[in-house]
Short mmCIF file of C-alpha atoms and ligand atoms in Angstrom, two decimals:
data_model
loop_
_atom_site.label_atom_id
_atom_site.label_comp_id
_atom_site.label_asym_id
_atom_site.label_seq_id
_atom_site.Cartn_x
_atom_site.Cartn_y
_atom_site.Cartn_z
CA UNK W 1 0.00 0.00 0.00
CA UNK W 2 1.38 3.43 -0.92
CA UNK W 3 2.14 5.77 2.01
CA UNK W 4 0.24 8.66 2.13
CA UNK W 5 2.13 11.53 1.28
CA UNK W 6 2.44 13.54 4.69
CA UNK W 7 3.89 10.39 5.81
CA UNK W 8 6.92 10.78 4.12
CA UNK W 9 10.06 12.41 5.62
CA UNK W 10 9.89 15.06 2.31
CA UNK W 11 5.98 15.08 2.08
CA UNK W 12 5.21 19.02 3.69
CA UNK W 13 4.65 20.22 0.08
CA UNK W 14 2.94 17.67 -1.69
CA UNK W 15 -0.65 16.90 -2.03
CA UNK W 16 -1.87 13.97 -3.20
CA UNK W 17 0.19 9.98 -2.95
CA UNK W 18 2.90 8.60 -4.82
CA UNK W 19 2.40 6.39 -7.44
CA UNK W 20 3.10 3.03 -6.24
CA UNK W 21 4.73 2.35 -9.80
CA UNK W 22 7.10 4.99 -8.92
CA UNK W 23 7.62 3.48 -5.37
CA UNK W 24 8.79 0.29 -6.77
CA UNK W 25 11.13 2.39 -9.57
CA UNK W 26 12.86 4.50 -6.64
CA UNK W 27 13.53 2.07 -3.76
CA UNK W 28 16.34 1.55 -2.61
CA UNK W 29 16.19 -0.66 0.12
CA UNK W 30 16.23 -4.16 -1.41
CA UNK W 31 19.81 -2.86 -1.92
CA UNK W 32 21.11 -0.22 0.91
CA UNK W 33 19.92 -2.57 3.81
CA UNK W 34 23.05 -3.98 3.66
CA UNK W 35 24.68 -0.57 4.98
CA UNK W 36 22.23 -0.30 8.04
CA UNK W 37 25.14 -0.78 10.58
CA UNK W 38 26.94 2.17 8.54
CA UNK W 39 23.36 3.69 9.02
CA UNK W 40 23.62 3.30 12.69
CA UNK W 41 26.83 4.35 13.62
CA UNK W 42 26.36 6.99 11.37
CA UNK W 43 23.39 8.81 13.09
CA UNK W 44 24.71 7.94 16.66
CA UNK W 45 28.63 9.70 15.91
CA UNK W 46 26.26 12.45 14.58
CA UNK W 47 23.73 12.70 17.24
CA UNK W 48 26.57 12.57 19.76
CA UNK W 49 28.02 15.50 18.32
CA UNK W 50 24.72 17.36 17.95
CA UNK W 51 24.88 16.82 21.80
CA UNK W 52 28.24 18.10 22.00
CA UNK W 53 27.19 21.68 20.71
CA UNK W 54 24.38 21.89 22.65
CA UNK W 55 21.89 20.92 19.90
CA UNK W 56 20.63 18.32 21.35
CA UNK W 57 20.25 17.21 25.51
CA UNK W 58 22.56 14.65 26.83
CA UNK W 59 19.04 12.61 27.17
CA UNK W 60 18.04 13.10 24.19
CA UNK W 61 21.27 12.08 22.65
CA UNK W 62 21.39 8.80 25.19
CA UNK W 63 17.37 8.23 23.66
CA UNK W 64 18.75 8.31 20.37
CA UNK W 65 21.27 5.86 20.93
CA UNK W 66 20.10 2.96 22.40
CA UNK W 67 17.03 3.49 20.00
CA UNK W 68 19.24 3.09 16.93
CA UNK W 69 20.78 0.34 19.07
CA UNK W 70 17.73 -1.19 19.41
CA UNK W 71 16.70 -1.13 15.42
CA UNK W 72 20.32 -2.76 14.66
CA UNK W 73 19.52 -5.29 16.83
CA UNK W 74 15.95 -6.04 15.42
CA UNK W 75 17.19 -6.08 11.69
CA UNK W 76 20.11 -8.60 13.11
CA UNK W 77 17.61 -10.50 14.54
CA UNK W 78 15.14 -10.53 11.39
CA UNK W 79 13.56 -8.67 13.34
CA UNK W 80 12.62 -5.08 11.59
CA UNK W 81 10.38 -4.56 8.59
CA UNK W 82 11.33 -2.87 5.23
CA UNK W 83 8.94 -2.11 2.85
CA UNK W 84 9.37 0.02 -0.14
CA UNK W 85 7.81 2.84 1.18
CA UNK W 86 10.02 4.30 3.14
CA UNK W 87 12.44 3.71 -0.08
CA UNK W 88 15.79 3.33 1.67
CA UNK W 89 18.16 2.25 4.64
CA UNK W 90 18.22 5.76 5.95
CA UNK W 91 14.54 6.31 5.92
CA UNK W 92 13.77 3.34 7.46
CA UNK W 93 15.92 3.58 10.59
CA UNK W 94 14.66 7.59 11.16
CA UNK W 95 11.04 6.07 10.84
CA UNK W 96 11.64 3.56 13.07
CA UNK W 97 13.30 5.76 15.88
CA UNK W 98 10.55 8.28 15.51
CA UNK W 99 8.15 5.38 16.03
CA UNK W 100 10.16 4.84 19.46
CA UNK W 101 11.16 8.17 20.50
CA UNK W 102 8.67 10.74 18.86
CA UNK W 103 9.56 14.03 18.66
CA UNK W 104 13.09 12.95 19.67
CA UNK W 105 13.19 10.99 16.76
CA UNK W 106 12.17 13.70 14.74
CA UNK W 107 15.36 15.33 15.81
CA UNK W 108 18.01 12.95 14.57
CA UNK W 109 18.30 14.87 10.80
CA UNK W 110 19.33 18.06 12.08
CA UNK W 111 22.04 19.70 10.09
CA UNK W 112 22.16 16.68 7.76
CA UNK W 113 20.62 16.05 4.75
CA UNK W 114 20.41 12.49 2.59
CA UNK W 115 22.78 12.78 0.53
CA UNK W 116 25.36 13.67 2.95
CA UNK W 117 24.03 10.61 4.93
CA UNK W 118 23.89 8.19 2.26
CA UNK W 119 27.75 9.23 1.17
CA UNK W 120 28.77 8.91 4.83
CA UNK W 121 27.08 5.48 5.21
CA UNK W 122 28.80 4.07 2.16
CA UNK W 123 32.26 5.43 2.98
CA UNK W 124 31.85 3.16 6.01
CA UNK W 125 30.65 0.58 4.30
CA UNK W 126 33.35 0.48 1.63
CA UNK W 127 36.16 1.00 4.45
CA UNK W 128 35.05 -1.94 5.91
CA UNK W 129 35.05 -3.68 2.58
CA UNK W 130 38.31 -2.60 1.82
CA UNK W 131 40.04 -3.70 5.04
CA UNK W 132 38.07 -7.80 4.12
CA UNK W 133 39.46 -7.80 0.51
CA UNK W 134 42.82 -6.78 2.31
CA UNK W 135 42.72 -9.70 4.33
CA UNK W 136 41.75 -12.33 2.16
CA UNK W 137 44.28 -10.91 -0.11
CA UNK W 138 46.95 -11.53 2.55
CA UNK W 139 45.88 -15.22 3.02
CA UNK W 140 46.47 -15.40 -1.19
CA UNK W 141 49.80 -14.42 -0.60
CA UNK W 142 50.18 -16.69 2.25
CA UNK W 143 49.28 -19.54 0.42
CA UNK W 144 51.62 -19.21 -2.16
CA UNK W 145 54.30 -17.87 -0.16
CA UNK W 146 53.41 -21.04 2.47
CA UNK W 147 54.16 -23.44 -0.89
CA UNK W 148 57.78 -21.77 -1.99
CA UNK W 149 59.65 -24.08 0.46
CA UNK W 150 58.38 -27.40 -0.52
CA UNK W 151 58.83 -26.41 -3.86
CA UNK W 152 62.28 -25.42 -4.02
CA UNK W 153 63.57 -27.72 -6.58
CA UNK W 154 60.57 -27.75 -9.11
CA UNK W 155 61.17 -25.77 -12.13
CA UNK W 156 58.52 -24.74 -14.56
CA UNK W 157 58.94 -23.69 -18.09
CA UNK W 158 58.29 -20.02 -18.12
CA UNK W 159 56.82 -18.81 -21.87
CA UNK W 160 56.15 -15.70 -23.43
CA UNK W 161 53.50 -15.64 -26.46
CA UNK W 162 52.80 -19.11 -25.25
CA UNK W 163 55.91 -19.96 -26.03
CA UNK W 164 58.63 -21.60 -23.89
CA UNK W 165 60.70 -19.25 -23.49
CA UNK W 166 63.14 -19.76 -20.06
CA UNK W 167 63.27 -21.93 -17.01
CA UNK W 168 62.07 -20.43 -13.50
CA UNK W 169 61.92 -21.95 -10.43
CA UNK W 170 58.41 -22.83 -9.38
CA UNK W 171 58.47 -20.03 -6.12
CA UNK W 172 59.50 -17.80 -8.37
CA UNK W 173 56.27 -18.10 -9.72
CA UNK W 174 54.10 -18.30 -6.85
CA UNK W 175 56.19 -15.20 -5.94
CA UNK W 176 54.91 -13.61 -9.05
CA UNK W 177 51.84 -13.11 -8.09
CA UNK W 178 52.66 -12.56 -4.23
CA UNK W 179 53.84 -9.06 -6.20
CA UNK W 180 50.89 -8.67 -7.93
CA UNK W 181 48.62 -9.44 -5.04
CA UNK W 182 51.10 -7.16 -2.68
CA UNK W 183 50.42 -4.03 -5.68
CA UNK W 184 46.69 -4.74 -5.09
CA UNK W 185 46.65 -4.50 -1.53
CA UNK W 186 49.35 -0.83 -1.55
CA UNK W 187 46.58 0.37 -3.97
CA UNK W 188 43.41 -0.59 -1.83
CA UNK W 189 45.71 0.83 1.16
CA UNK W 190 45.98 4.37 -0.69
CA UNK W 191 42.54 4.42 -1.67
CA UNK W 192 41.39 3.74 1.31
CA UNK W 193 42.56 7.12 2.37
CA UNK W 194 40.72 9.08 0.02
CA UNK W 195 37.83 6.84 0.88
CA UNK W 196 38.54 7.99 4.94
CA UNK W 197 36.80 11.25 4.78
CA UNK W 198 33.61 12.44 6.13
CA UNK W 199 30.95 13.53 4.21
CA UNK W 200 28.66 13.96 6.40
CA UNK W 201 27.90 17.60 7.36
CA UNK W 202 27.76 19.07 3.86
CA UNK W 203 24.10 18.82 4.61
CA UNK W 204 22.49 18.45 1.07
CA UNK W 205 25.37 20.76 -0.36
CA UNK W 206 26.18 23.42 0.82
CA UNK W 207 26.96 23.12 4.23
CA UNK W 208 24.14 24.08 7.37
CA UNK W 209 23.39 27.11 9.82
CA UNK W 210 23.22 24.30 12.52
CA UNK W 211 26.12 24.77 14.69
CA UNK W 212 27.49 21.60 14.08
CA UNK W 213 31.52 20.08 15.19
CA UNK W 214 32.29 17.84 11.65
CA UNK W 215 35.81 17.38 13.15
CA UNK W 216 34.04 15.91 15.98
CA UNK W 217 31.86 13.75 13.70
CA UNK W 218 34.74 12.80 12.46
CA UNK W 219 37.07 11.73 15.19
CA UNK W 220 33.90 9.38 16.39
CA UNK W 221 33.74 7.40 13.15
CA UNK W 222 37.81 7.27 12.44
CA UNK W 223 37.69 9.45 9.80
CA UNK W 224 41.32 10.32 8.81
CA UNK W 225 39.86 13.84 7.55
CA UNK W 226 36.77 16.13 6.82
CA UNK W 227 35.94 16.95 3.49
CA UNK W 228 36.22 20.59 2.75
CA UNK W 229 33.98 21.27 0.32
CA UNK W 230 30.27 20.87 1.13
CA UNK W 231 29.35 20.77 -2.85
CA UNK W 232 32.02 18.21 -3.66
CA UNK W 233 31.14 15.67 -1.09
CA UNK W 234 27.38 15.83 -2.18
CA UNK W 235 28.14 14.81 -5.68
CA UNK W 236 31.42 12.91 -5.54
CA UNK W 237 31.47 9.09 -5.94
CA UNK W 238 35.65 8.96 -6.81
CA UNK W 239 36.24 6.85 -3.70
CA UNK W 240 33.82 3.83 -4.92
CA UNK W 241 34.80 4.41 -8.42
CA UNK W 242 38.34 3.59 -7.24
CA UNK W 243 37.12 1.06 -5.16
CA UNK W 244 36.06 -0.66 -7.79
CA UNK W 245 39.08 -0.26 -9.97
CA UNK W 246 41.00 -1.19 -7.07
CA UNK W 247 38.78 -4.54 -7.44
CA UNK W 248 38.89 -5.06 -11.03
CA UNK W 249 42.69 -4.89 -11.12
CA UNK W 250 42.50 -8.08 -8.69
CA UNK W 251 39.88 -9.81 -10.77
CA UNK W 252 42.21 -9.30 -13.49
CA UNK W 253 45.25 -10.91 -11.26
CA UNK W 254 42.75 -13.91 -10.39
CA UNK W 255 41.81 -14.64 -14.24
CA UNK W 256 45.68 -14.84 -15.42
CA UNK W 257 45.36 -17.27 -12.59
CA UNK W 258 43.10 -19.11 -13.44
CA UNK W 259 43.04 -19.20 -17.10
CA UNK W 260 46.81 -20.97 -16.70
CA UNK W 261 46.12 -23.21 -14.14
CA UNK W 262 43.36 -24.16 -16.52
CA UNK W 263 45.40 -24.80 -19.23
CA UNK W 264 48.00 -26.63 -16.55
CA UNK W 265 45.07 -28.63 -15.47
CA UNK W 266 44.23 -29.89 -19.10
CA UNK W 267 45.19 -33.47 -20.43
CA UNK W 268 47.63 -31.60 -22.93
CA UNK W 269 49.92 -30.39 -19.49
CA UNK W 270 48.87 -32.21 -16.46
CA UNK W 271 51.31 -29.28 -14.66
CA UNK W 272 48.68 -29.93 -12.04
CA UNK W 273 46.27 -31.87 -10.03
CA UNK W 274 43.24 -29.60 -8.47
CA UNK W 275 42.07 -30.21 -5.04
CA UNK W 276 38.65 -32.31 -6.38
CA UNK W 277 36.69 -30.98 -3.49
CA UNK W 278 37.14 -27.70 -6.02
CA UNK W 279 36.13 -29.03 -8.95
CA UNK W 280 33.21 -30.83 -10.79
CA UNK W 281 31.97 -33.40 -13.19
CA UNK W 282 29.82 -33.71 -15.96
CA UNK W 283 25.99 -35.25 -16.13
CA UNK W 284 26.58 -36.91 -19.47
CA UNK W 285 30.38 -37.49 -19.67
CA UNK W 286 31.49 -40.05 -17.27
CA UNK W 287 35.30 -39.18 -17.22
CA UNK W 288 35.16 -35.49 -16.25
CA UNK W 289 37.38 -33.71 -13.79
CA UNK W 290 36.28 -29.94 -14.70
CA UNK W 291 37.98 -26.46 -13.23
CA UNK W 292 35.11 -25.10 -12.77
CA UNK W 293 36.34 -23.10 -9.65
CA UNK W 294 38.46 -21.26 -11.66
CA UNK W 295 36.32 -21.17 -14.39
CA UNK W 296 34.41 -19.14 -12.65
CA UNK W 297 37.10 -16.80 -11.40
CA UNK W 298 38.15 -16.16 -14.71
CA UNK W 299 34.18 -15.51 -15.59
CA UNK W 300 33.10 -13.36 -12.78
CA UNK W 301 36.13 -10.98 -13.57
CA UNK W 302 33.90 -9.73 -16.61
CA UNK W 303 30.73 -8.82 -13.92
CA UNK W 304 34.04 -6.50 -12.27
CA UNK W 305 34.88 -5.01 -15.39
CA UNK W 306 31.03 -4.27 -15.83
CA UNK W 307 30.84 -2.70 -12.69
CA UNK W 308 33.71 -0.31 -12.93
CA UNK W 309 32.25 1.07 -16.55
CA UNK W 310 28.56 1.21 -15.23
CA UNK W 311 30.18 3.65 -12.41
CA UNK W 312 31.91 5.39 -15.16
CA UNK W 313 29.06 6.05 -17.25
CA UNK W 314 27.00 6.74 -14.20
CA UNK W 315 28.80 9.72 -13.21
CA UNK W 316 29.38 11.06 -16.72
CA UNK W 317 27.91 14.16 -17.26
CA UNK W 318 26.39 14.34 -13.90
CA UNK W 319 25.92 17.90 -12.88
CA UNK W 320 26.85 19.56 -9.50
CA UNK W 321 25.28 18.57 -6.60
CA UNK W 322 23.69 15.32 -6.02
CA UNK W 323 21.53 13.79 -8.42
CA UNK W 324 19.47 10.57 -7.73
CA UNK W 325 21.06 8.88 -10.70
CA UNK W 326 23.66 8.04 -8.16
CA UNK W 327 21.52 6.09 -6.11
CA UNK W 328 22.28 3.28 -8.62
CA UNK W 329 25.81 3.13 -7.60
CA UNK W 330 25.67 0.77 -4.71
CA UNK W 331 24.41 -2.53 -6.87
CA UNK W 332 27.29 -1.90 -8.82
CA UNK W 333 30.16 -1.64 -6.23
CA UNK W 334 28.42 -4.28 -3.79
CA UNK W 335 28.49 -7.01 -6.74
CA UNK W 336 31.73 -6.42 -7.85
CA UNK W 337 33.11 -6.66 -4.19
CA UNK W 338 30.70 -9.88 -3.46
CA UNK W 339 32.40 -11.26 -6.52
CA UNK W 340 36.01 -10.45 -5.73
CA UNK W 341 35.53 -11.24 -2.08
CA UNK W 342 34.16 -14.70 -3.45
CA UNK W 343 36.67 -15.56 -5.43
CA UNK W 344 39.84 -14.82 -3.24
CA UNK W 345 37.85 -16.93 -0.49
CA UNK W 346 38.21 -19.31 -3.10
CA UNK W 347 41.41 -19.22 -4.59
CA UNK W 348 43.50 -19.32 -1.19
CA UNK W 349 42.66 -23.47 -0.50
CA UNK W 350 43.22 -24.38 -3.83
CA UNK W 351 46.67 -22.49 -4.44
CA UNK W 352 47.52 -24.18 -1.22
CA UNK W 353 46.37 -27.70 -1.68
CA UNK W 354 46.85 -28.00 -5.77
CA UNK W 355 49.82 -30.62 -6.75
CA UNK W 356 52.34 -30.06 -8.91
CA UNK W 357 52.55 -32.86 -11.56
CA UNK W 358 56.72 -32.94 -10.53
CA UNK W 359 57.41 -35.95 -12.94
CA UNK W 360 55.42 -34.83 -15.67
CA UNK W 361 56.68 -31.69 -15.58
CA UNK W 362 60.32 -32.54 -15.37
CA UNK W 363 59.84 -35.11 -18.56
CA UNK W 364 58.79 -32.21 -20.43
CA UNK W 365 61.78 -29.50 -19.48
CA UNK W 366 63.75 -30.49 -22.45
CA UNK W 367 61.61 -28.95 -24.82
CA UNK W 368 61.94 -25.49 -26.32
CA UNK W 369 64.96 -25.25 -25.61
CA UNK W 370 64.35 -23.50 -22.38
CA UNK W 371 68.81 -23.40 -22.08
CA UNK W 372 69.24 -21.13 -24.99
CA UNK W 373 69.46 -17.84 -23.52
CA UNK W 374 71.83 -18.31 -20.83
CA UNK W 375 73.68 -20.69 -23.47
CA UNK W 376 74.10 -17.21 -25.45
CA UNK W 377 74.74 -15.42 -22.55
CA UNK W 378 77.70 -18.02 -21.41
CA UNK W 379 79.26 -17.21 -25.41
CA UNK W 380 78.81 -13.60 -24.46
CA UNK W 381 80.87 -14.30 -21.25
CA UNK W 382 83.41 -15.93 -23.60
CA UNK W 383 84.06 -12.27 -24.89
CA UNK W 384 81.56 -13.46 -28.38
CA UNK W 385 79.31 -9.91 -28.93
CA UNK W 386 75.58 -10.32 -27.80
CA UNK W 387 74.22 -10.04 -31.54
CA UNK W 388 76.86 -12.54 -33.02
CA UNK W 389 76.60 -14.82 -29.71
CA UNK W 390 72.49 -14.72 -30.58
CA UNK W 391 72.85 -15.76 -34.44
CA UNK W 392 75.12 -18.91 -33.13
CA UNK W 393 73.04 -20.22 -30.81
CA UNK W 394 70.07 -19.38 -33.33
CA UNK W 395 71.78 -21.88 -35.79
CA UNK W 396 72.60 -23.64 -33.51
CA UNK W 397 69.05 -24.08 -32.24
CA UNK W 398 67.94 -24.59 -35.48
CA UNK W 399 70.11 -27.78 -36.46
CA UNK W 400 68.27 -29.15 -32.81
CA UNK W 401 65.03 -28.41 -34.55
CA UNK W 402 66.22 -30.42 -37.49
CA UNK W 403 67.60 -33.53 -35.42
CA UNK W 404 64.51 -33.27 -33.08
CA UNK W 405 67.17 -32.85 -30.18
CA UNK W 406 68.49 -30.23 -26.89
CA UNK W 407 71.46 -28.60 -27.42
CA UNK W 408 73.48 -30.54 -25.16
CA UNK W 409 72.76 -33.46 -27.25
CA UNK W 410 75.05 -31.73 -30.60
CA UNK W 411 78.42 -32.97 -30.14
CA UNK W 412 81.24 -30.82 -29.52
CA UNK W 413 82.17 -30.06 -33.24
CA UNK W 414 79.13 -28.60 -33.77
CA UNK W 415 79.78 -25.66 -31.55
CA UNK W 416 83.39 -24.89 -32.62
CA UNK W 417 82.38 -25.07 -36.00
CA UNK W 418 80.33 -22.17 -35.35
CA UNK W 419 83.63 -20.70 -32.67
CA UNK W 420 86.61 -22.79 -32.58
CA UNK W 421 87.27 -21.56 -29.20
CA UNK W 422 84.52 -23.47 -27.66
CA UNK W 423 85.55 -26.40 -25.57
CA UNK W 424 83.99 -28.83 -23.61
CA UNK W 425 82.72 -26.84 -20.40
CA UNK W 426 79.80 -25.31 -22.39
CA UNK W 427 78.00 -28.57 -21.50
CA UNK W 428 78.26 -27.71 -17.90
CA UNK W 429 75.37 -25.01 -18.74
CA UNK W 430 73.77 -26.57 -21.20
CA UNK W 431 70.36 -28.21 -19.85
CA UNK W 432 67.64 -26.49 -18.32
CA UNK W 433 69.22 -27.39 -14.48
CA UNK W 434 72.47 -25.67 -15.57
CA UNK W 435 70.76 -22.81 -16.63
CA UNK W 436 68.75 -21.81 -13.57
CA UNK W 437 72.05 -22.08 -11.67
CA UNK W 438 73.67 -20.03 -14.16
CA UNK W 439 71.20 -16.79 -13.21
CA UNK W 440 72.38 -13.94 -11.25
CA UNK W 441 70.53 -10.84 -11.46
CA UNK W 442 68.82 -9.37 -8.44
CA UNK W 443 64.80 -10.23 -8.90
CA UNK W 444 65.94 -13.22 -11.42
CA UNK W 445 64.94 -16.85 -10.77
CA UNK W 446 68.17 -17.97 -9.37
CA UNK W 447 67.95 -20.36 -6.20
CA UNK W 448 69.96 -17.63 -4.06
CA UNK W 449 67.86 -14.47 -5.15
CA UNK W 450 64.60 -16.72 -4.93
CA UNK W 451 65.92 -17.85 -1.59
CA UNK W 452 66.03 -14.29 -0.60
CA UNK W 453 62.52 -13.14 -1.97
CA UNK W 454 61.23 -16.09 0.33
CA UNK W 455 62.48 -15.03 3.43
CA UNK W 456 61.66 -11.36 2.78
CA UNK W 457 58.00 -12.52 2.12
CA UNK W 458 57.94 -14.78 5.06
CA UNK W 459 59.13 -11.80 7.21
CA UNK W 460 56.69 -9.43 5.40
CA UNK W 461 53.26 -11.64 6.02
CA UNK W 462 54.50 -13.79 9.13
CA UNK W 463 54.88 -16.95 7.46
CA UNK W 464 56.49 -19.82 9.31
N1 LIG N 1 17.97 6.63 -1.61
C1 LIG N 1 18.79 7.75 -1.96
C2 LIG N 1 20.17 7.24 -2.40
O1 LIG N 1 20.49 6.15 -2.11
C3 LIG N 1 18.97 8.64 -0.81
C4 LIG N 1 19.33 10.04 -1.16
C5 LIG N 1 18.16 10.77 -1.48
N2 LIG N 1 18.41 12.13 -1.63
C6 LIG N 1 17.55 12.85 -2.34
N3 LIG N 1 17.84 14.10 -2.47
N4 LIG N 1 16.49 12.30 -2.90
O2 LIG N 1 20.91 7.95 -3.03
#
């Protein structure tokens, strides 16, 4: 049933009901609900301070309180009501105090407006959110990081274009995206700065005659800073926007993930055995082991993506101050965290419990000649210039390709054909084992500077 009219928190001016077609068009509750402890803590930092400057009595303030207390505890309990009516999270819990309190109630919105509210409630909300994905992105990095020891002496072919292209130990891998993951969480960190301001206080945008203490609003919800500019607050979504990129970025991270750990999984590599309790079959073909897990990591990535360009659009061309079209920001930013959040739940047990096909993997190192770089760069260290020392082992590469054989398998007079020079001790780096050793360069794959990374990441996310 639609409300009637001088029922409504804005219904002084208007005469006759709202449509109920248009109720059902402009809620907002089936969505904001999920901010009503942001909605609580909000109005009670706020209602504090109200009592602070003398707006409001220390009773009234205390009424206030342990009503909103009250309502959190009913909608935890399944307790409270919504109905479309009262259109969103913020409406509801006013209504519901005034219910309690009366004219008390009636009180809470001084010197605020809505849209100060609803961009203070979801600063909150996407702290909060930020501080999870941090978390379950440090238990990502854990896992692989908790894998680099056992590891140690497993080397994977590492490609470029698909292509093998050198050897890398396998840590150095799961280190790989320990960086990545480590990028995502510095960039959540510095967003979440921007994202630590209040908002509330610009009113509806330009600020209030109240007498209000926003540093003190402030201080009482952590807020790192206030935002100066009453006009800028009411209209500015940059912190979810960011958010969201922030999230999309790791979404990205997960599919690369995924989509070779796929491919590892496959009959063609058998790099790897999935944890089954991650995977499932098929109802008509009897044999199959699918991915699916990551399957689905890899697919939800494009729902992130969506999310981040249905923000953008949103806000383009929006005019100064707020406009309702950005009530339709929160489905976007809570499904692409819900989706994120999901999948790094996800990911962390099966990075951790996933095998590495060893044997398989090792039977395979010979091919693509994984050797030939560091082969070249051994001629180099033989005083041969890089450019010449390249051609060689090209040709020499390509007489392998003819024989269907590894370098180490020409025979000596093959390579001082090409540099009479040569003599026997090449073969000590031929061969993809040779070669890892052979590395050097800070950041590289070799044992010592892996064996470094390891401990630093141990020390960084208090691995044992
Ligand atoms: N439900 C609205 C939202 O989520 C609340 C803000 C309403 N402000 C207004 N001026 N109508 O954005």
């Amino acid at each position: 049933m639609s409300q009637d009219n001088t029922q409504k928190a804005w219904g002084g001016v208007f005469t006759g009901k709202t449509d109920p077609l248009m109720e059902k068009f402009s809620e907002s509750i089936s969505f904001d609900k999920r901010m009503y402890k942001q909605d609580v803590a909000g109005s009670i930092a706020h209602a504090r301070m109200l009592a602070d400057v003398g707006v409001l009595t220390t009773e009234e303030f205390q009424a206030i309180e342990s009503g909103l207390l009250e309502i959190q505890g009913q909608i935890e309990r399944g307790e409270f009501v919504f109905s479309i009516e009262k259109e969103d999270i913020h409406m509801h819990i006013e209504s519901a105090l005034t219910d309690k309190l009366g004219d008390v109630g009636r009180k809470l919105h001084t010197g605020r407006s809505r849209n100060d509210q609803v961009s203070t409630d979801f600063r909150l909300w996407v702290r909060d959110a930020i501080d999870q994905i941090d978390a379950r992105l440090a238990e990502v990095q854990k896992a692989f990081v908790g894998r680099c020891a056992g590891d140690m002496d497993v080397i994977l072919p590492g490609y470029t274009h698909t292509q093998r292209a050198q050897p890398v130990l396998a840590p150095h891998y799961w280190m790989c995206y320990t960086e990545k993951f480590q990028r995502d969480r510095e960039r959540l960190a510095d967003c979440r700065k921007r994202v630590n301001t209040l908002s509330l206080g610009a009113a509806a945008m330009a600020g209030t005659s109240i007498p209000i203490d926003r540093f003190k609003t402030a201080k009482y919800l952590g807020f790192e800073a206030v935002a100066g500019n009453s006009m800028d607050v009411s209209s500015d979504r940059d912190f979810a926007i960011e958010f969201v990129f922030c999230l999309t970025l790791i979404a990205e991270h997960l599919s690369t993930l995924a989509e070779e750990w796929i491919w590892w999984f496959s009959s063609e590599f058998q790099f790897i055995k999935l944890p089954q309790r991650f995977c499932t079959g098929s109802s008509i073909m009897p044999q199959k082991i699918n991915p699916d897990a990551l399957e689905l990591i890899r697919g939800k990535t494009g729902k992130t993506i969506g999310a981040l360009q249905t923000l953008l659009v949103l806000v383009k061309g929006l005019t100064l101050a707020y406009n309702r079209d950005l009530q339709e920001d929160k489905p976007a930013v809570f499904d692409a965290f819900d989706s994120v959040d999901a999948c790094l739940e996800l990911v962390a047990p099966i990075i951790r419990d996933a095998q590495l096909n060893r044997q398989r993997i090792e039977d395979k190192l010979d091919r693509g000649h994984l050797d030939a770089t560091t082969f070249m760069e051994y001629l180099i260290g033989k005083g041969i210039p890089q450019r010449t020392a390249h051609h060689i082992v090209g040709r020499l590469v390509r007489l392998c390709l003819e024989r269907d054989c590894r370098l180490s398998d020409l025979p000596l007079s093959e390579f001082q054909a090409e540099d009479p020079a040569l003599t026997e001790d090449l073969y000590n780096v031929l061969g993809v084992k040779n070669a890892i050793a052979a590395f050097k360069s800070y950041g590289s794959t070799a044992p010592a500077e892996v064996a470094k990374q390891v401990e630093s990441w141990k020390k960084k996310l208090n691995v044992e």
